[in-house]
Short mmCIF file of C-alpha atoms in Angstrom, two decimals:
data_model
loop_
_atom_site.label_atom_id
_atom_site.label_comp_id
_atom_site.label_asym_id
_atom_site.label_seq_id
_atom_site.Cartn_x
_atom_site.Cartn_y
_atom_site.Cartn_z
CA MET A 1 -56.59 176.31 74.51
CA VAL A 2 -57.44 179.07 72.05
CA ALA A 3 -54.71 177.95 69.62
CA ARG A 4 -56.12 174.41 69.65
CA ALA A 5 -59.58 175.74 68.79
CA VAL A 6 -58.05 177.41 65.74
CA VAL A 7 -56.48 174.11 64.63
CA ILE A 8 -59.78 172.26 64.91
CA LEU A 9 -61.62 174.99 63.02
CA VAL A 10 -59.19 174.76 60.10
CA SER A 11 -60.15 171.12 59.47
CA VAL A 12 -63.74 172.23 58.94
CA ILE A 13 -62.86 175.21 56.79
CA LEU A 14 -60.71 173.16 54.42
CA CYS A 15 -63.71 171.19 53.21
CA ALA A 16 -64.81 174.34 51.38
CA CYS A 17 -61.37 175.44 50.18
CA ARG A 18 -61.40 174.07 46.64
CA LEU A 19 -61.07 177.27 44.64
CA ASP A 20 -59.63 177.92 41.18
CA HIS A 21 -57.24 180.86 40.80
CA ALA A 22 -54.55 182.46 38.67
CA PHE A 23 -50.95 181.40 39.09
CA GLY A 24 -47.64 183.25 39.29
CA PHE A 25 -44.01 182.63 40.14
CA MET A 26 -42.37 182.27 43.51
CA LYS A 27 -39.33 184.51 43.62
CA VAL A 28 -36.31 184.08 45.86
CA SER A 29 -32.83 185.51 46.06
CA THR A 30 -29.93 183.19 46.84
CA ARG A 31 -26.20 183.44 47.49
CA PRO A 32 -23.98 180.38 48.04
CA ALA A 33 -22.70 179.95 51.56
CA LYS A 34 -18.97 179.72 52.21
CA THR A 35 -19.23 175.96 52.62
CA ALA A 36 -21.92 173.67 51.33
CA HIS A 37 -22.80 172.24 54.73
CA MET A 38 -22.38 175.32 56.88
CA ALA A 39 -25.48 176.11 58.91
CA THR A 40 -26.42 179.73 58.21
CA SER A 41 -29.23 182.01 59.22
CA SER A 42 -31.54 182.76 56.33
CA ALA A 43 -34.28 185.17 55.42
CA VAL A 44 -36.56 184.89 52.41
CA LYS A 45 -39.07 187.10 50.75
CA LEU A 46 -41.65 185.34 48.58
CA SER A 47 -43.43 187.17 45.82
CA ALA A 48 -45.32 186.26 42.67
CA LYS A 49 -45.48 187.63 39.17
CA GLY A 50 -48.27 186.93 36.69
CA TYR A 51 -47.52 184.25 34.12
CA SER A 52 -49.70 183.24 31.21
CA GLY A 53 -48.05 179.89 30.47
CA VAL A 54 -45.65 178.79 27.73
CA LYS A 55 -47.45 179.35 24.45
CA GLU A 56 -44.63 179.83 21.96
CA ARG A 57 -42.08 177.14 21.18
CA LEU A 58 -38.42 177.91 20.63
CA THR A 59 -37.03 177.55 17.14
CA GLU A 60 -35.14 174.33 16.42
CA GLU A 61 -31.85 176.23 16.18
CA LYS A 62 -32.35 177.91 19.56
CA GLU A 63 -33.36 174.62 21.22
CA THR A 64 -30.22 172.93 19.85
CA ASP A 65 -27.96 175.73 21.12
CA ASP A 66 -29.47 175.58 24.63
CA ILE A 67 -29.16 171.80 24.85
CA PHE A 68 -25.52 171.97 23.71
CA GLU A 69 -24.67 174.64 26.29
CA ILE A 70 -26.21 172.66 29.15
CA LYS A 71 -24.53 169.41 28.11
CA GLU A 72 -21.16 171.14 28.44
CA LEU A 73 -21.79 171.62 32.19
CA THR A 74 -21.07 169.30 35.07
CA ALA A 75 -23.98 168.37 37.32
CA ASP A 76 -22.66 170.70 40.03
CA GLU A 77 -22.38 173.60 37.56
CA ALA A 78 -25.89 172.93 36.26
CA LYS A 79 -27.21 172.89 39.83
CA ARG A 80 -25.60 176.24 40.60
CA GLU A 81 -26.95 177.72 37.38
CA LEU A 82 -30.42 176.45 38.28
CA VAL A 83 -30.33 178.12 41.69
CA ASP A 84 -29.07 181.33 40.07
CA LEU A 85 -31.87 181.24 37.47
CA ILE A 86 -34.48 180.85 40.19
CA SER A 87 -33.00 183.70 42.22
CA ARG A 88 -33.22 186.12 39.28
CA ILE A 89 -36.48 185.03 37.65
CA GLN A 90 -38.86 187.74 36.48
CA GLY A 91 -41.53 185.54 34.91
CA SER A 92 -40.57 185.35 31.22
CA GLU A 93 -41.16 182.27 29.08
CA GLU A 94 -37.45 182.03 28.30
CA GLU A 95 -36.57 181.87 32.00
CA TYR A 96 -39.18 179.20 32.60
CA ARG A 97 -37.81 177.11 29.71
CA ALA A 98 -34.26 177.51 31.00
CA ILE A 99 -35.30 176.24 34.42
CA GLN A 100 -37.05 173.25 32.84
CA ASP A 101 -33.96 172.49 30.72
CA HIS A 102 -31.71 172.50 33.79
CA ILE A 103 -34.14 170.28 35.71
CA ASN A 104 -34.22 167.82 32.81
CA PHE A 105 -30.41 167.81 32.62
CA LEU A 106 -29.95 167.13 36.34
CA GLU A 107 -32.56 164.37 36.29
CA ALA A 108 -30.86 162.71 33.33
CA GLU A 109 -27.47 162.83 35.10
CA TYR A 110 -28.78 161.59 38.44
CA VAL A 111 -27.92 158.10 39.66
CA ALA A 112 -30.67 156.99 42.05
CA VAL A 113 -29.86 155.99 45.62
CA GLN A 114 -29.60 152.20 45.80
CA THR A 115 -30.31 151.45 49.47
CA LEU A 116 -33.23 152.41 51.71
CA ASP A 117 -30.99 153.35 54.64
CA PHE A 118 -28.97 155.79 52.53
CA LEU A 119 -32.13 157.27 50.99
CA ASN A 120 -33.65 157.85 54.42
CA MET A 121 -30.46 159.48 55.66
CA ALA A 122 -30.24 161.70 52.56
CA ILE A 123 -33.84 162.97 52.54
CA ALA A 124 -34.33 163.42 56.30
CA GLY A 125 -34.59 166.96 57.63
CA ASP A 126 -35.98 170.34 56.63
CA TRP A 127 -36.06 171.34 52.95
CA GLN A 128 -36.86 174.89 51.89
CA LEU A 129 -38.98 175.30 48.76
CA LEU A 130 -37.17 177.27 46.04
CA PHE A 131 -39.47 176.71 43.07
CA SER A 132 -42.55 174.84 41.91
CA THR A 133 -43.50 174.25 38.27
CA ASN A 134 -47.09 174.33 39.54
CA LEU A 135 -46.92 178.10 39.68
CA LEU A 136 -47.87 179.95 42.83
CA GLY A 137 -51.03 181.98 43.17
CA ARG A 138 -50.99 185.74 43.32
CA PRO A 139 -50.33 186.89 46.88
CA ALA A 140 -52.90 189.00 48.68
CA ARG A 141 -51.97 192.30 50.26
CA LYS A 142 -53.05 190.98 53.65
CA LEU A 143 -50.87 187.87 53.55
CA ARG A 144 -47.09 187.51 53.51
CA LEU A 145 -45.47 184.08 53.14
CA ARG A 146 -42.01 184.20 54.65
CA GLU A 147 -40.90 180.64 54.06
CA MET A 148 -42.15 177.23 52.94
CA ILE A 149 -40.50 174.12 54.38
CA GLN A 150 -40.96 170.41 53.71
CA ARG A 151 -39.95 168.39 56.76
CA VAL A 152 -39.17 164.72 56.08
CA GLU A 153 -39.02 162.28 58.99
CA PRO A 154 -38.30 158.74 57.70
CA ASP A 155 -38.98 155.52 59.58
CA LYS A 156 -37.73 152.69 57.37
CA LEU A 157 -40.45 152.15 54.69
CA ASN A 158 -42.74 154.76 56.22
CA GLY A 159 -42.49 158.26 57.56
CA THR A 160 -44.01 161.67 58.11
CA LEU A 161 -43.90 164.53 55.62
CA THR A 162 -45.03 167.98 56.75
CA ASN A 163 -45.36 171.02 54.49
CA ILE A 164 -45.01 174.16 56.61
CA ALA A 165 -45.80 177.71 55.47
CA SER A 166 -44.70 180.57 57.75
CA TRP A 167 -47.12 183.49 57.40
CA ASP A 168 -47.79 187.04 58.51
CA TYR A 169 -51.36 188.34 58.32
CA ALA A 170 -52.72 191.89 58.29
CA GLU A 171 -56.39 191.38 59.07
CA THR A 172 -57.25 195.07 58.88
CA GLY A 173 -54.98 195.61 55.90
CA GLU A 174 -52.94 198.26 57.70
CA GLN A 175 -50.13 196.28 59.34
CA PHE A 176 -49.15 192.66 59.93
CA ASP A 177 -50.53 192.01 63.40
CA SER A 178 -50.51 188.20 63.54
CA SER A 179 -48.15 185.45 62.44
CA GLY A 180 -47.70 181.72 62.67
CA ASN A 181 -47.33 178.46 60.77
CA PHE A 182 -49.75 176.57 58.56
CA SER A 183 -48.94 172.86 58.20
CA ALA A 184 -50.16 170.06 55.96
CA VAL A 185 -49.28 166.94 57.94
CA CYS A 186 -48.92 163.77 55.85
CA THR A 187 -47.76 160.20 56.26
CA TYR A 188 -46.01 158.31 53.49
CA SER A 189 -44.96 154.81 52.56
CA ILE A 190 -42.16 153.87 50.17
CA ASN A 191 -42.68 151.42 47.33
CA GLN A 192 -41.29 150.94 43.81
CA GLY A 193 -37.76 151.90 44.78
CA ALA A 194 -37.83 155.39 46.24
CA ARG A 195 -41.43 156.40 45.44
CA MET A 196 -43.22 157.98 48.41
CA VAL A 197 -47.00 157.44 48.42
CA VAL A 198 -48.47 160.34 50.41
CA ASP A 199 -51.60 160.42 52.56
CA LEU A 200 -52.80 163.75 53.98
CA LYS A 201 -53.71 163.45 57.65
CA ASP A 202 -54.50 166.95 58.86
CA HIS A 203 -54.05 170.68 58.44
CA GLU A 204 -52.92 172.79 61.36
CA LEU A 205 -52.95 176.56 61.81
CA ARG A 206 -50.77 177.57 64.74
CA PRO A 207 -50.36 181.23 65.74
CA ALA A 208 -46.87 182.16 66.88
CA LYS A 209 -46.21 182.62 70.58
CA GLY A 210 -47.44 186.07 71.59
CA SER A 211 -49.26 186.62 68.29
CA SER A 212 -52.84 187.79 68.18
CA ILE A 213 -55.34 185.26 66.82
CA PRO A 214 -57.16 186.41 63.66
CA SER A 215 -60.90 186.80 64.04
CA ASP A 216 -61.39 185.77 60.41
CA VAL A 217 -59.73 182.36 60.43
CA PRO A 218 -61.67 181.17 57.32
CA GLY A 219 -60.41 184.22 55.43
CA LEU A 220 -56.81 183.51 56.41
CA VAL A 221 -57.07 179.85 55.39
CA GLY A 222 -58.57 180.88 52.06
CA LEU A 223 -55.64 183.22 51.39
CA LEU A 224 -53.15 180.50 52.30
CA HIS A 225 -54.93 178.07 49.99
CA ARG A 226 -54.63 180.49 47.09
CA ALA A 227 -51.01 181.46 47.82
CA MET A 228 -49.43 178.03 48.37
CA PRO A 229 -48.63 175.59 45.56
CA LYS A 230 -51.60 173.22 45.48
CA GLU A 231 -49.43 170.11 45.74
CA LEU A 232 -48.04 171.37 49.06
CA PHE A 233 -51.40 172.44 50.44
CA ASP A 234 -53.05 169.09 49.68
CA PRO A 235 -50.93 166.26 48.22
CA SER A 236 -53.66 163.64 48.65
CA ALA A 237 -53.72 160.78 46.11
CA HIS A 238 -50.23 161.62 44.88
CA ALA A 239 -46.81 159.98 45.02
CA LEU A 240 -43.41 161.68 45.11
CA ASP A 241 -40.43 160.51 43.09
CA THR A 242 -37.01 161.88 44.02
CA THR A 243 -35.51 162.67 40.61
CA TYR A 244 -32.39 164.48 41.85
CA LEU A 245 -30.72 164.51 45.26
CA ASP A 246 -27.44 165.70 46.71
CA ALA A 247 -26.33 167.32 49.94
CA ASP A 248 -27.92 170.68 49.05
CA ILE A 249 -30.66 170.26 46.44
CA ARG A 250 -33.60 167.88 46.09
CA ILE A 251 -35.93 167.71 43.08
CA VAL A 252 -39.24 165.90 43.46
CA ARG A 253 -41.63 164.84 40.70
CA LEU A 254 -45.31 164.33 41.54
CA THR A 255 -47.42 161.51 40.13
CA GLY A 256 -51.18 161.66 40.52
CA PRO A 257 -54.52 162.82 39.13
CA GLN A 258 -54.14 166.60 39.61
CA HIS A 259 -50.42 167.39 39.62
CA GLU A 260 -48.88 164.80 37.31
CA GLY A 261 -45.35 165.81 36.30
CA VAL A 262 -45.12 168.83 38.63
CA ARG A 263 -41.59 169.41 39.96
CA ASN A 264 -40.70 170.91 43.32
CA ILE A 265 -37.15 172.13 43.86
CA PHE A 266 -36.00 172.17 47.47
CA MET A 267 -32.84 173.40 49.16
CA ARG A 268 -31.65 171.82 52.39
CA LYS A 269 -32.32 174.49 54.98
CA GLY A 270 -29.11 176.30 55.88
CA SER A 271 -26.97 174.90 53.08
CA ILE A 272 -27.31 178.00 50.87
CA GLU A 273 -27.63 181.47 52.33
CA ILE A 274 -30.75 183.31 51.25
CA GLN A 275 -30.97 187.08 51.27
CA PRO A 276 -34.24 189.04 51.20
CA LEU A 277 -35.17 190.68 47.90
CA LEU A 278 -34.92 194.46 47.81
#
C-alpha cells in the first residue's frame, strides 16, 4: 500500500520536473562473453564526466585517415570497436568523434529488417543502455544508478516500451539505505516501416522489496530526472528509428522536437558480460 502511494506521488511531482542541467558521459566497462548469446550475470557501474561539447573540428587530413580506417573494418569489427570505445571513454572530444564515426559506419552498412514479424522478434526483450549522444547529467553523491534497461514488448503494430533505471539512494548522504526501480512506461505504434511512435503513459517509482521508503520522494525524483538521459526519462512526442540491429547491439535514432538526431546504443541484456569499473 505504501509503495503504491509512492507511485501515485511521482506522477504529481513530475509536472514540476522540467529542469535544465549540465551534461556528462555515461561510462561502462565491457568484456565480450564467451559466446554471443550466452546468458551471463552482469554488474555495471555508471558514472559521468564533464563534457563541454565538440567545439573544434578535425583537420581534413585527420578526418580522411579516420574514415579510411573505419571503412577497412567489417560491420562486426566496427561493432566490437564501438563497444570497446564506450568501455574506455574518458570524455575527450576525440573519443566522442570516434564513437560518432563508428555509429555512422554501422548505420550506413545496416540493411533494414524487411518484415514486421522479424522486426518484432529481433527487438523484443531487455536492452541495456551503453551510451547516449544526449549526454548524461552529473550524478549526485546521494544517487547511484546501477543499470538502465529498455524493455520492448511488441504486439504486431503496437507495443509497450519501458525505460527502467535501477537506483540506490542515500537520503542522509552517509550510506545507501534505499533502492528500487524508476520506470517510464510508454506505448508505441509502428508506421513508416520500422518507426516507433512513442506515447508516455506513466512514471513509476517502486522501492525494492525490503527497502526503506525515502521520506523525500520529490528530491529523489529530481535527482533521477537530472541523472537520466532526457529521452529515456520522457520520450513524449518523439519517434524511434532502429538504425542498426543485430543479435547483440541495437542503435536507435530519435526524431522529435527536443531530441532530434540523438542516438541511443543498447546491448541485449546478457549478451556481453559487463564488469564494474574499478
